[in-house]
Amino acid sequence: MLALFETAALAAGRAILDVYNSGPNVTIKADASPVTEADERAEAIILEHLAKAFPDIPVVAEEAVAAGQIPQTAGRNFILVDPLDGTKEFINKRDDFTVNIALIEAGVPVAGIVYAPAKGVAYLGSRAGAEKLTVDADFTVTDRKAIAVRRHEGAPIAVASRSHNSPETEAFLRDNGVADYKSVGSSLKFCLLAEGEADVYPRFGRTMEWDTAAGDAVLRAAGGITLGLDGEPLPYGKINQATDSDFANPFFVAWGGKRG
């Protein structure tokens, strides 16, 4: 399955870069978030690949959900797709936007890919471990290497959202003695933890499951974990929530080699 995820993500990345290089047209969705034709083209490509290979597995994809197309996932394994995470970065011509695909089994992200086409890198995670891939201009993988979270001593290095910082995040960094942090967009924050470039990613802002699942899968495969504020691993497949919409995440903290 992970090989198919890789093929689909690379194909989607090619379409995204075509739009990126020519300049996107931007529209605003009902939730006030931006969307471009790159999101839509990439999602169509990914869904086509998934439908052919895994026709019986439900797929929850960001733009399809926005259009009211929400499959039944209760009690089932399913796939989460964010065709273009970091749309604001994409629109502003920053290169830290990603393609995200993840498999959820019993509420756990067990396999996923995060592909940053403008950076020429991808991250894979599964029960077999985590890898970082180098992708050339022809969308060919030229190198693969195993990655893992780091064990560290002293003050942790944090990674924080470029577009969604908050007072709660600033307080967390202060309370946990964080003296240095990296600012990056999209699900690459999880990947920096997974490859040992940082130690903690606090998120005190709203996210959806398709925003986090692939990066979370990579992080868990590399030896890290994402915890809700209750101290439990972040679950997936959250529907019929009393205080939020289906597939919305609570606040969380993702940890590399040190968990609190």
PDB file of C-alpha atoms in Angstrom:
ATOM      1  CA  MET A   1       0.000   0.000   0.000  1.00  0.00           C
ATOM      2  CA  LEU A   2       2.781   2.453   0.860  1.00  0.00           C
ATOM      3  CA  ALA A   3       4.222   2.037  -2.646  1.00  0.00           C
ATOM      4  CA  LEU A   4       0.877   3.095  -4.098  1.00  0.00           C
ATOM      5  CA  PHE A   5       0.752   6.073  -1.742  1.00  0.00           C
ATOM      6  CA  GLU A   6       4.198   7.065  -3.005  1.00  0.00           C
ATOM      7  CA  THR A   7       3.164   6.798  -6.663  1.00  0.00           C
ATOM      8  CA  ALA A   8      -0.006   8.815  -6.083  1.00  0.00           C
ATOM      9  CA  ALA A   9       1.769  11.511  -4.069  1.00  0.00           C
ATOM     10  CA  LEU A  10       4.487  11.981  -6.675  1.00  0.00           C
ATOM     11  CA  ALA A  11       1.905  12.291  -9.439  1.00  0.00           C
ATOM     12  CA  ALA A  12      -0.051  14.819  -7.388  1.00  0.00           C
ATOM     13  CA  GLY A  13       3.146  16.755  -6.683  1.00  0.00           C
ATOM     14  CA  ARG A  14       3.826  17.102 -10.397  1.00  0.00           C
ATOM     15  CA  ALA A  15       0.384  18.664 -10.921  1.00  0.00           C
ATOM     16  CA  ILE A  16       0.853  20.956  -7.921  1.00  0.00           C
ATOM     17  CA  LEU A  17       4.169  22.283  -9.200  1.00  0.00           C
ATOM     18  CA  ASP A  18       2.648  22.972 -12.609  1.00  0.00           C
ATOM     19  CA  VAL A  19       0.180  25.321 -10.928  1.00  0.00           C
ATOM     20  CA  TYR A  20       2.799  26.686  -8.517  1.00  0.00           C
ATOM     21  CA  ASN A  21       5.054  27.716 -11.386  1.00  0.00           C
ATOM     22  CA  SER A  22       2.282  29.274 -13.463  1.00  0.00           C
ATOM     23  CA  GLY A  23       0.547  31.047 -10.553  1.00  0.00           C
ATOM     24  CA  PRO A  24      -2.589  29.733  -8.834  1.00  0.00           C
ATOM     25  CA  ASN A  25      -6.114  31.092  -8.898  1.00  0.00           C
ATOM     26  CA  VAL A  26      -7.387  31.289  -5.325  1.00  0.00           C
ATOM     27  CA  THR A  27     -10.950  30.918  -4.050  1.00  0.00           C
ATOM     28  CA  ILE A  28     -12.268  30.913  -0.485  1.00  0.00           C
ATOM     29  CA  LYS A  29     -14.186  27.942   0.926  1.00  0.00           C
ATOM     30  CA  ALA A  30     -17.143  28.121   3.291  1.00  0.00           C
ATOM     31  CA  ASP A  31     -14.831  27.749   6.301  1.00  0.00           C
ATOM     32  CA  ALA A  32     -12.872  30.832   5.108  1.00  0.00           C
ATOM     33  CA  SER A  33      -9.813  28.794   4.159  1.00  0.00           C
ATOM     34  CA  PRO A  34      -8.215  29.233   0.728  1.00  0.00           C
ATOM     35  CA  VAL A  35      -8.265  26.625  -2.016  1.00  0.00           C
ATOM     36  CA  THR A  36      -6.578  26.579  -5.426  1.00  0.00           C
ATOM     37  CA  GLU A  37      -6.858  24.514  -8.565  1.00  0.00           C
ATOM     38  CA  ALA A  38      -3.713  22.730  -7.363  1.00  0.00           C
ATOM     39  CA  ASP A  39      -5.643  21.316  -4.369  1.00  0.00           C
ATOM     40  CA  GLU A  40      -8.389  20.105  -6.672  1.00  0.00           C
ATOM     41  CA  ARG A  41      -6.137  18.605  -9.356  1.00  0.00           C
ATOM     42  CA  ALA A  42      -3.955  16.859  -6.804  1.00  0.00           C
ATOM     43  CA  GLU A  43      -6.923  15.384  -4.962  1.00  0.00           C
ATOM     44  CA  ALA A  44      -8.457  14.069  -8.176  1.00  0.00           C
ATOM     45  CA  ILE A  45      -5.178  12.345  -9.068  1.00  0.00           C
ATOM     46  CA  ILE A  46      -4.814  10.767  -5.638  1.00  0.00           C
ATOM     47  CA  LEU A  47      -8.424   9.595  -5.502  1.00  0.00           C
ATOM     48  CA  GLU A  48      -8.119   8.004  -8.929  1.00  0.00           C
ATOM     49  CA  HIS A  49      -5.063   6.015  -7.835  1.00  0.00           C
ATOM     50  CA  LEU A  50      -6.712   4.932  -4.591  1.00  0.00           C
ATOM     51  CA  ALA A  51      -9.999   3.946  -6.225  1.00  0.00           C
ATOM     52  CA  LYS A  52      -8.234   1.668  -8.686  1.00  0.00           C
ATOM     53  CA  ALA A  53      -6.006  -0.016  -6.110  1.00  0.00           C
ATOM     54  CA  PHE A  54      -8.260  -0.078  -3.041  1.00  0.00           C
ATOM     55  CA  PRO A  55     -11.885   0.299  -4.157  1.00  0.00           C
ATOM     56  CA  ASP A  56     -13.281  -1.068  -0.895  1.00  0.00           C
ATOM     57  CA  ILE A  57     -11.407   1.267   1.474  1.00  0.00           C
ATOM     58  CA  PRO A  58     -13.215   4.533   2.315  1.00  0.00           C
ATOM     59  CA  VAL A  59     -11.242   7.699   1.568  1.00  0.00           C
ATOM     60  CA  VAL A  60     -11.763  10.905   3.529  1.00  0.00           C
ATOM     61  CA  ALA A  61     -10.275  13.693   1.405  1.00  0.00           C
ATOM     62  CA  GLU A  62     -10.253  17.374   2.320  1.00  0.00           C
ATOM     63  CA  GLU A  63     -11.826  18.875  -0.788  1.00  0.00           C
ATOM     64  CA  ALA A  64     -14.370  16.072  -1.143  1.00  0.00           C
ATOM     65  CA  VAL A  65     -15.464  16.616   2.462  1.00  0.00           C
ATOM     66  CA  ALA A  66     -15.807  20.347   1.754  1.00  0.00           C
ATOM     67  CA  ALA A  67     -18.149  19.384  -1.091  1.00  0.00           C
ATOM     68  CA  GLY A  68     -20.221  17.169   1.228  1.00  0.00           C
ATOM     69  CA  GLN A  69     -18.793  13.834   0.077  1.00  0.00           C
ATOM     70  CA  ILE A  70     -18.124  12.030   3.365  1.00  0.00           C
ATOM     71  CA  PRO A  71     -17.869   8.226   3.399  1.00  0.00           C
ATOM     72  CA  GLN A  72     -18.877   6.034   6.316  1.00  0.00           C
ATOM     73  CA  THR A  73     -15.788   5.187   8.363  1.00  0.00           C
ATOM     74  CA  ALA A  74     -17.190   3.960  11.692  1.00  0.00           C
ATOM     75  CA  GLY A  75     -15.593   0.628  12.583  1.00  0.00           C
ATOM     76  CA  ARG A  76     -13.578   0.530   9.357  1.00  0.00           C
ATOM     77  CA  ASN A  77     -10.039   1.116   8.216  1.00  0.00           C
ATOM     78  CA  PHE A  78      -9.887   4.190   6.010  1.00  0.00           C
ATOM     79  CA  ILE A  79      -7.532   6.561   4.210  1.00  0.00           C
ATOM     80  CA  LEU A  80      -7.084  10.273   4.914  1.00  0.00           C
ATOM     81  CA  VAL A  81      -5.952  12.612   2.137  1.00  0.00           C
ATOM     82  CA  ASP A  82      -4.832  16.220   2.239  1.00  0.00           C
ATOM     83  CA  PRO A  83      -3.828  16.931  -1.365  1.00  0.00           C
ATOM     84  CA  LEU A  84      -2.127  20.227  -0.527  1.00  0.00           C
ATOM     85  CA  ASP A  85      -1.322  20.962   3.093  1.00  0.00           C
ATOM     86  CA  GLY A  86       0.040  24.445   3.587  1.00  0.00           C
ATOM     87  CA  THR A  87      -2.084  26.194   0.977  1.00  0.00           C
ATOM     88  CA  LYS A  88      -1.129  29.574   2.461  1.00  0.00           C
ATOM     89  CA  GLU A  89       2.554  28.716   1.993  1.00  0.00           C
ATOM     90  CA  PHE A  90       1.793  27.620  -1.565  1.00  0.00           C
ATOM     91  CA  ILE A  91      -0.043  30.850  -2.379  1.00  0.00           C
ATOM     92  CA  ASN A  92       2.746  32.968  -0.876  1.00  0.00           C
ATOM     93  CA  LYS A  93       5.404  31.131  -2.895  1.00  0.00           C
ATOM     94  CA  ARG A  94       7.023  29.433   0.089  1.00  0.00           C
ATOM     95  CA  ASP A  95       8.140  25.876  -0.541  1.00  0.00           C
ATOM     96  CA  ASP A  96       7.024  24.100   2.644  1.00  0.00           C
ATOM     97  CA  PHE A  97       3.702  22.731   1.355  1.00  0.00           C
ATOM     98  CA  THR A  98       3.010  19.011   1.189  1.00  0.00           C
ATOM     99  CA  VAL A  99       0.930  16.158  -0.174  1.00  0.00           C
ATOM    100  CA  ASN A 100      -0.377  13.886   2.597  1.00  0.00           C
ATOM    101  CA  ILE A 101      -1.855  10.370   2.426  1.00  0.00           C
ATOM    102  CA  ALA A 102      -2.324   8.078   5.444  1.00  0.00           C
ATOM    103  CA  LEU A 103      -3.940   4.755   6.315  1.00  0.00           C
ATOM    104  CA  ILE A 104      -5.891   4.600   9.570  1.00  0.00           C
ATOM    105  CA  GLU A 105      -6.426   1.269  11.308  1.00  0.00           C
ATOM    106  CA  ALA A 106      -8.454   1.120  14.541  1.00  0.00           C
ATOM    107  CA  GLY A 107      -7.948   4.851  15.034  1.00  0.00           C
ATOM    108  CA  VAL A 108      -4.173   4.726  14.544  1.00  0.00           C
ATOM    109  CA  PRO A 109      -2.179   6.170  11.594  1.00  0.00           C
ATOM    110  CA  VAL A 110      -0.154   3.106  10.602  1.00  0.00           C
ATOM    111  CA  ALA A 111       1.210   4.155   7.198  1.00  0.00           C
ATOM    112  CA  GLY A 112       1.654   7.455   5.463  1.00  0.00           C
ATOM    113  CA  ILE A 113       3.567   9.693   3.104  1.00  0.00           C
ATOM    114  CA  VAL A 114       4.377  13.390   3.354  1.00  0.00           C
ATOM    115  CA  TYR A 115       5.758  14.745   0.075  1.00  0.00           C
ATOM    116  CA  ALA A 116       7.095  18.286  -0.303  1.00  0.00           C
ATOM    117  CA  PRO A 117       7.364  18.665  -4.093  1.00  0.00           C
ATOM    118  CA  ALA A 118       9.022  22.101  -4.096  1.00  0.00           C
ATOM    119  CA  LYS A 119      11.694  20.819  -1.711  1.00  0.00           C
ATOM    120  CA  GLY A 120      12.245  17.529  -3.527  1.00  0.00           C
ATOM    121  CA  VAL A 121      11.833  15.433  -0.381  1.00  0.00           C
ATOM    122  CA  ALA A 122       9.314  12.925   0.908  1.00  0.00           C
ATOM    123  CA  TYR A 123       8.881  11.058   4.169  1.00  0.00           C
ATOM    124  CA  LEU A 124       7.386   7.584   4.532  1.00  0.00           C
ATOM    125  CA  GLY A 125       6.240   5.840   7.675  1.00  0.00           C
ATOM    126  CA  SER A 126       4.904   2.337   8.330  1.00  0.00           C
ATOM    127  CA  ARG A 127       5.309  -0.543  10.761  1.00  0.00           C
ATOM    128  CA  ALA A 128       8.618  -1.240   8.995  1.00  0.00           C
ATOM    129  CA  GLY A 129      10.013   2.148  10.088  1.00  0.00           C
ATOM    130  CA  ALA A 130      10.461   5.622   8.652  1.00  0.00           C
ATOM    131  CA  GLU A 131      12.378   6.839   5.615  1.00  0.00           C
ATOM    132  CA  LYS A 132      13.356  10.129   4.004  1.00  0.00           C
ATOM    133  CA  LEU A 133      13.345  10.186   0.217  1.00  0.00           C
ATOM    134  CA  THR A 134      15.137  12.499  -2.182  1.00  0.00           C
ATOM    135  CA  VAL A 135      13.063  13.248  -5.300  1.00  0.00           C
ATOM    136  CA  ASP A 136      14.632  14.804  -8.397  1.00  0.00           C
ATOM    137  CA  ALA A 137      13.184  17.261 -10.901  1.00  0.00           C
ATOM    138  CA  ASP A 138      11.807  14.368 -12.955  1.00  0.00           C
ATOM    139  CA  PHE A 139       9.844  13.142  -9.910  1.00  0.00           C
ATOM    140  CA  THR A 140      12.088  10.116  -9.558  1.00  0.00           C
ATOM    141  CA  VAL A 141      13.235   8.922  -6.143  1.00  0.00           C
ATOM    142  CA  THR A 142      17.038   9.018  -6.168  1.00  0.00           C
ATOM    143  CA  ASP A 143      17.802   8.197  -2.537  1.00  0.00           C
ATOM    144  CA  ARG A 144      16.192   6.585   0.487  1.00  0.00           C
ATOM    145  CA  LYS A 145      17.505   6.592   4.025  1.00  0.00           C
ATOM    146  CA  ALA A 146      16.125   5.411   7.326  1.00  0.00           C
ATOM    147  CA  ILE A 147      15.310   8.125   9.856  1.00  0.00           C
ATOM    148  CA  ALA A 148      14.520   8.149  13.564  1.00  0.00           C
ATOM    149  CA  VAL A 149      13.775  10.649  16.292  1.00  0.00           C
ATOM    150  CA  ARG A 150      16.692  11.827  18.372  1.00  0.00           C
ATOM    151  CA  ARG A 151      17.292  11.432  22.072  1.00  0.00           C
ATOM    152  CA  HIS A 152      18.365  14.702  23.569  1.00  0.00           C
ATOM    153  CA  GLU A 153      19.484  16.321  26.768  1.00  0.00           C
ATOM    154  CA  GLY A 154      18.868  19.869  27.912  1.00  0.00           C
ATOM    155  CA  ALA A 155      16.433  22.367  26.450  1.00  0.00           C
ATOM    156  CA  PRO A 156      14.327  20.947  23.623  1.00  0.00           C
ATOM    157  CA  ILE A 157      14.191  22.426  20.149  1.00  0.00           C
ATOM    158  CA  ALA A 158      10.609  23.076  19.122  1.00  0.00           C
ATOM    159  CA  VAL A 159       8.990  23.391  15.740  1.00  0.00           C
ATOM    160  CA  ALA A 160       6.018  25.685  15.423  1.00  0.00           C
ATOM    161  CA  SER A 161       3.536  26.713  12.761  1.00  0.00           C
ATOM    162  CA  ARG A 162       4.477  29.657  10.579  1.00  0.00           C
ATOM    163  CA  SER A 163       0.848  30.601   9.895  1.00  0.00           C
ATOM    164  CA  HIS A 164      -0.938  29.518  13.075  1.00  0.00           C
ATOM    165  CA  ASN A 165       1.017  30.567  16.144  1.00  0.00           C
ATOM    166  CA  SER A 166      -0.910  31.346  19.350  1.00  0.00           C
ATOM    167  CA  PRO A 167      -0.465  32.637  22.919  1.00  0.00           C
ATOM    168  CA  GLU A 168      -0.888  29.055  24.162  1.00  0.00           C
ATOM    169  CA  THR A 169       2.001  27.969  21.964  1.00  0.00           C
ATOM    170  CA  GLU A 170       4.194  30.759  23.287  1.00  0.00           C
ATOM    171  CA  ALA A 171       3.312  29.756  26.855  1.00  0.00           C
ATOM    172  CA  PHE A 172       4.122  26.109  26.170  1.00  0.00           C
ATOM    173  CA  LEU A 173       7.508  27.007  24.720  1.00  0.00           C
ATOM    174  CA  ARG A 174       8.268  29.186  27.731  1.00  0.00           C
ATOM    175  CA  ASP A 175       7.041  26.650  30.309  1.00  0.00           C
ATOM    176  CA  ASN A 176       9.049  23.822  28.741  1.00  0.00           C
ATOM    177  CA  GLY A 177      12.294  25.749  28.598  1.00  0.00           C
ATOM    178  CA  VAL A 178      12.438  25.914  24.827  1.00  0.00           C
ATOM    179  CA  ALA A 179      15.250  28.240  23.889  1.00  0.00           C
ATOM    180  CA  ASP A 180      15.197  27.623  20.138  1.00  0.00           C
ATOM    181  CA  TYR A 181      12.488  26.796  17.664  1.00  0.00           C
ATOM    182  CA  LYS A 182      12.079  26.320  13.953  1.00  0.00           C
ATOM    183  CA  SER A 183       9.138  27.827  12.101  1.00  0.00           C
ATOM    184  CA  VAL A 184       7.788  25.844   9.171  1.00  0.00           C
ATOM    185  CA  GLY A 185       4.446  25.314   7.471  1.00  0.00           C
ATOM    186  CA  SER A 186       2.391  22.200   6.781  1.00  0.00           C
ATOM    187  CA  SER A 187       2.950  18.658   8.046  1.00  0.00           C
ATOM    188  CA  LEU A 188       6.711  19.049   7.653  1.00  0.00           C
ATOM    189  CA  LYS A 189       6.724  19.895  11.368  1.00  0.00           C
ATOM    190  CA  PHE A 190       6.107  16.220  12.173  1.00  0.00           C
ATOM    191  CA  CYS A 191       8.843  15.229   9.749  1.00  0.00           C
ATOM    192  CA  LEU A 192      11.440  17.463  11.385  1.00  0.00           C
ATOM    193  CA  LEU A 193      10.760  15.599  14.621  1.00  0.00           C
ATOM    194  CA  ALA A 194      10.903  12.258  12.813  1.00  0.00           C
ATOM    195  CA  GLU A 195      14.349  12.917  11.357  1.00  0.00           C
ATOM    196  CA  GLY A 196      15.779  14.288  14.606  1.00  0.00           C
ATOM    197  CA  GLU A 197      15.957  17.966  13.631  1.00  0.00           C
ATOM    198  CA  ALA A 198      13.667  19.050  16.490  1.00  0.00           C
ATOM    199  CA  ASP A 199      12.098  17.599  19.608  1.00  0.00           C
ATOM    200  CA  VAL A 200       8.570  18.894  20.125  1.00  0.00           C
ATOM    201  CA  TYR A 201       5.691  20.394  18.137  1.00  0.00           C
ATOM    202  CA  PRO A 202       2.885  21.934  20.195  1.00  0.00           C
ATOM    203  CA  ARG A 203      -0.332  22.746  18.377  1.00  0.00           C
ATOM    204  CA  PHE A 204      -2.879  24.859  20.232  1.00  0.00           C
ATOM    205  CA  GLY A 205      -5.039  25.614  17.244  1.00  0.00           C
ATOM    206  CA  ARG A 206      -7.647  23.840  15.184  1.00  0.00           C
ATOM    207  CA  THR A 207      -6.553  21.128  12.782  1.00  0.00           C
ATOM    208  CA  MET A 208      -8.333  18.370  10.914  1.00  0.00           C
ATOM    209  CA  GLU A 209      -7.324  14.738  10.786  1.00  0.00           C
ATOM    210  CA  TRP A 210      -6.188  14.974   7.164  1.00  0.00           C
ATOM    211  CA  ASP A 211      -3.797  17.759   8.221  1.00  0.00           C
ATOM    212  CA  THR A 212      -1.984  15.530  10.715  1.00  0.00           C
ATOM    213  CA  ALA A 213      -2.437  11.841   9.886  1.00  0.00           C
ATOM    214  CA  ALA A 214       0.398  11.340   7.393  1.00  0.00           C
ATOM    215  CA  GLY A 215       2.928  13.322   9.411  1.00  0.00           C
ATOM    216  CA  ASP A 216       1.799  11.564  12.571  1.00  0.00           C
ATOM    217  CA  ALA A 217       2.260   8.187  10.848  1.00  0.00           C
ATOM    218  CA  VAL A 218       5.820   9.135   9.884  1.00  0.00           C
ATOM    219  CA  LEU A 219       6.576  10.388  13.388  1.00  0.00           C
ATOM    220  CA  ARG A 220       5.240   7.275  15.099  1.00  0.00           C
ATOM    221  CA  ALA A 221       7.170   5.081  12.660  1.00  0.00           C
ATOM    222  CA  ALA A 222      10.340   7.006  13.572  1.00  0.00           C
ATOM    223  CA  GLY A 223       9.833   6.440  17.306  1.00  0.00           C
ATOM    224  CA  GLY A 224       7.859   9.532  18.311  1.00  0.00           C
ATOM    225  CA  ILE A 225       4.278  10.097  19.379  1.00  0.00           C
ATOM    226  CA  THR A 226       1.503  12.667  19.169  1.00  0.00           C
ATOM    227  CA  LEU A 227      -0.452  13.166  22.377  1.00  0.00           C
ATOM    228  CA  GLY A 228      -3.648  15.005  23.138  1.00  0.00           C
ATOM    229  CA  LEU A 229      -3.706  17.254  26.165  1.00  0.00           C
ATOM    230  CA  ASP A 230      -5.157  14.274  28.054  1.00  0.00           C
ATOM    231  CA  GLY A 231      -1.828  12.482  27.603  1.00  0.00           C
ATOM    232  CA  GLU A 232      -3.308   9.850  25.286  1.00  0.00           C
ATOM    233  CA  PRO A 233      -2.185   9.203  21.679  1.00  0.00           C
ATOM    234  CA  LEU A 234      -4.116  11.356  19.222  1.00  0.00           C
ATOM    235  CA  PRO A 235      -6.948   9.197  17.802  1.00  0.00           C
ATOM    236  CA  TYR A 236      -8.336   9.226  14.262  1.00  0.00           C
ATOM    237  CA  GLY A 237     -11.806   8.603  12.924  1.00  0.00           C
ATOM    238  CA  LYS A 238     -13.433  11.053  15.336  1.00  0.00           C
ATOM    239  CA  ILE A 239     -17.069  11.444  14.292  1.00  0.00           C
ATOM    240  CA  ASN A 240     -20.241  12.586  16.046  1.00  0.00           C
ATOM    241  CA  GLN A 241     -18.219  14.882  18.292  1.00  0.00           C
ATOM    242  CA  ALA A 242     -20.266  16.942  20.723  1.00  0.00           C
ATOM    243  CA  THR A 243     -18.107  20.053  20.504  1.00  0.00           C
ATOM    244  CA  ASP A 244     -16.691  19.994  16.981  1.00  0.00           C
ATOM    245  CA  SER A 245     -17.203  18.653  13.477  1.00  0.00           C
ATOM    246  CA  ASP A 246     -16.336  15.183  12.274  1.00  0.00           C
ATOM    247  CA  PHE A 247     -12.578  14.578  11.892  1.00  0.00           C
ATOM    248  CA  ALA A 248     -11.587  17.695  13.836  1.00  0.00           C
ATOM    249  CA  ASN A 249      -8.594  17.335  16.147  1.00  0.00           C
ATOM    250  CA  PRO A 250      -8.225  18.585  19.705  1.00  0.00           C
ATOM    251  CA  PHE A 251      -5.099  20.487  20.715  1.00  0.00           C
ATOM    252  CA  PHE A 252      -2.043  18.219  20.803  1.00  0.00           C
ATOM    253  CA  VAL A 253       1.692  18.011  21.379  1.00  0.00           C
ATOM    254  CA  ALA A 254       3.892  15.891  19.114  1.00  0.00           C
ATOM    255  CA  TRP A 255       7.111  14.619  20.649  1.00  0.00           C
ATOM    256  CA  GLY A 256      10.265  13.195  19.161  1.00  0.00           C
ATOM    257  CA  GLY A 257      12.568  11.183  21.392  1.00  0.00           C
ATOM    258  CA  LYS A 258      11.527  12.892  24.621  1.00  0.00           C
ATOM    259  CA  ARG A 259       7.878  12.862  25.649  1.00  0.00           C
ATOM    260  CA  GLY A 260       7.328  15.608  28.173  1.00  0.00           C
TER     261      GLY A 260
END
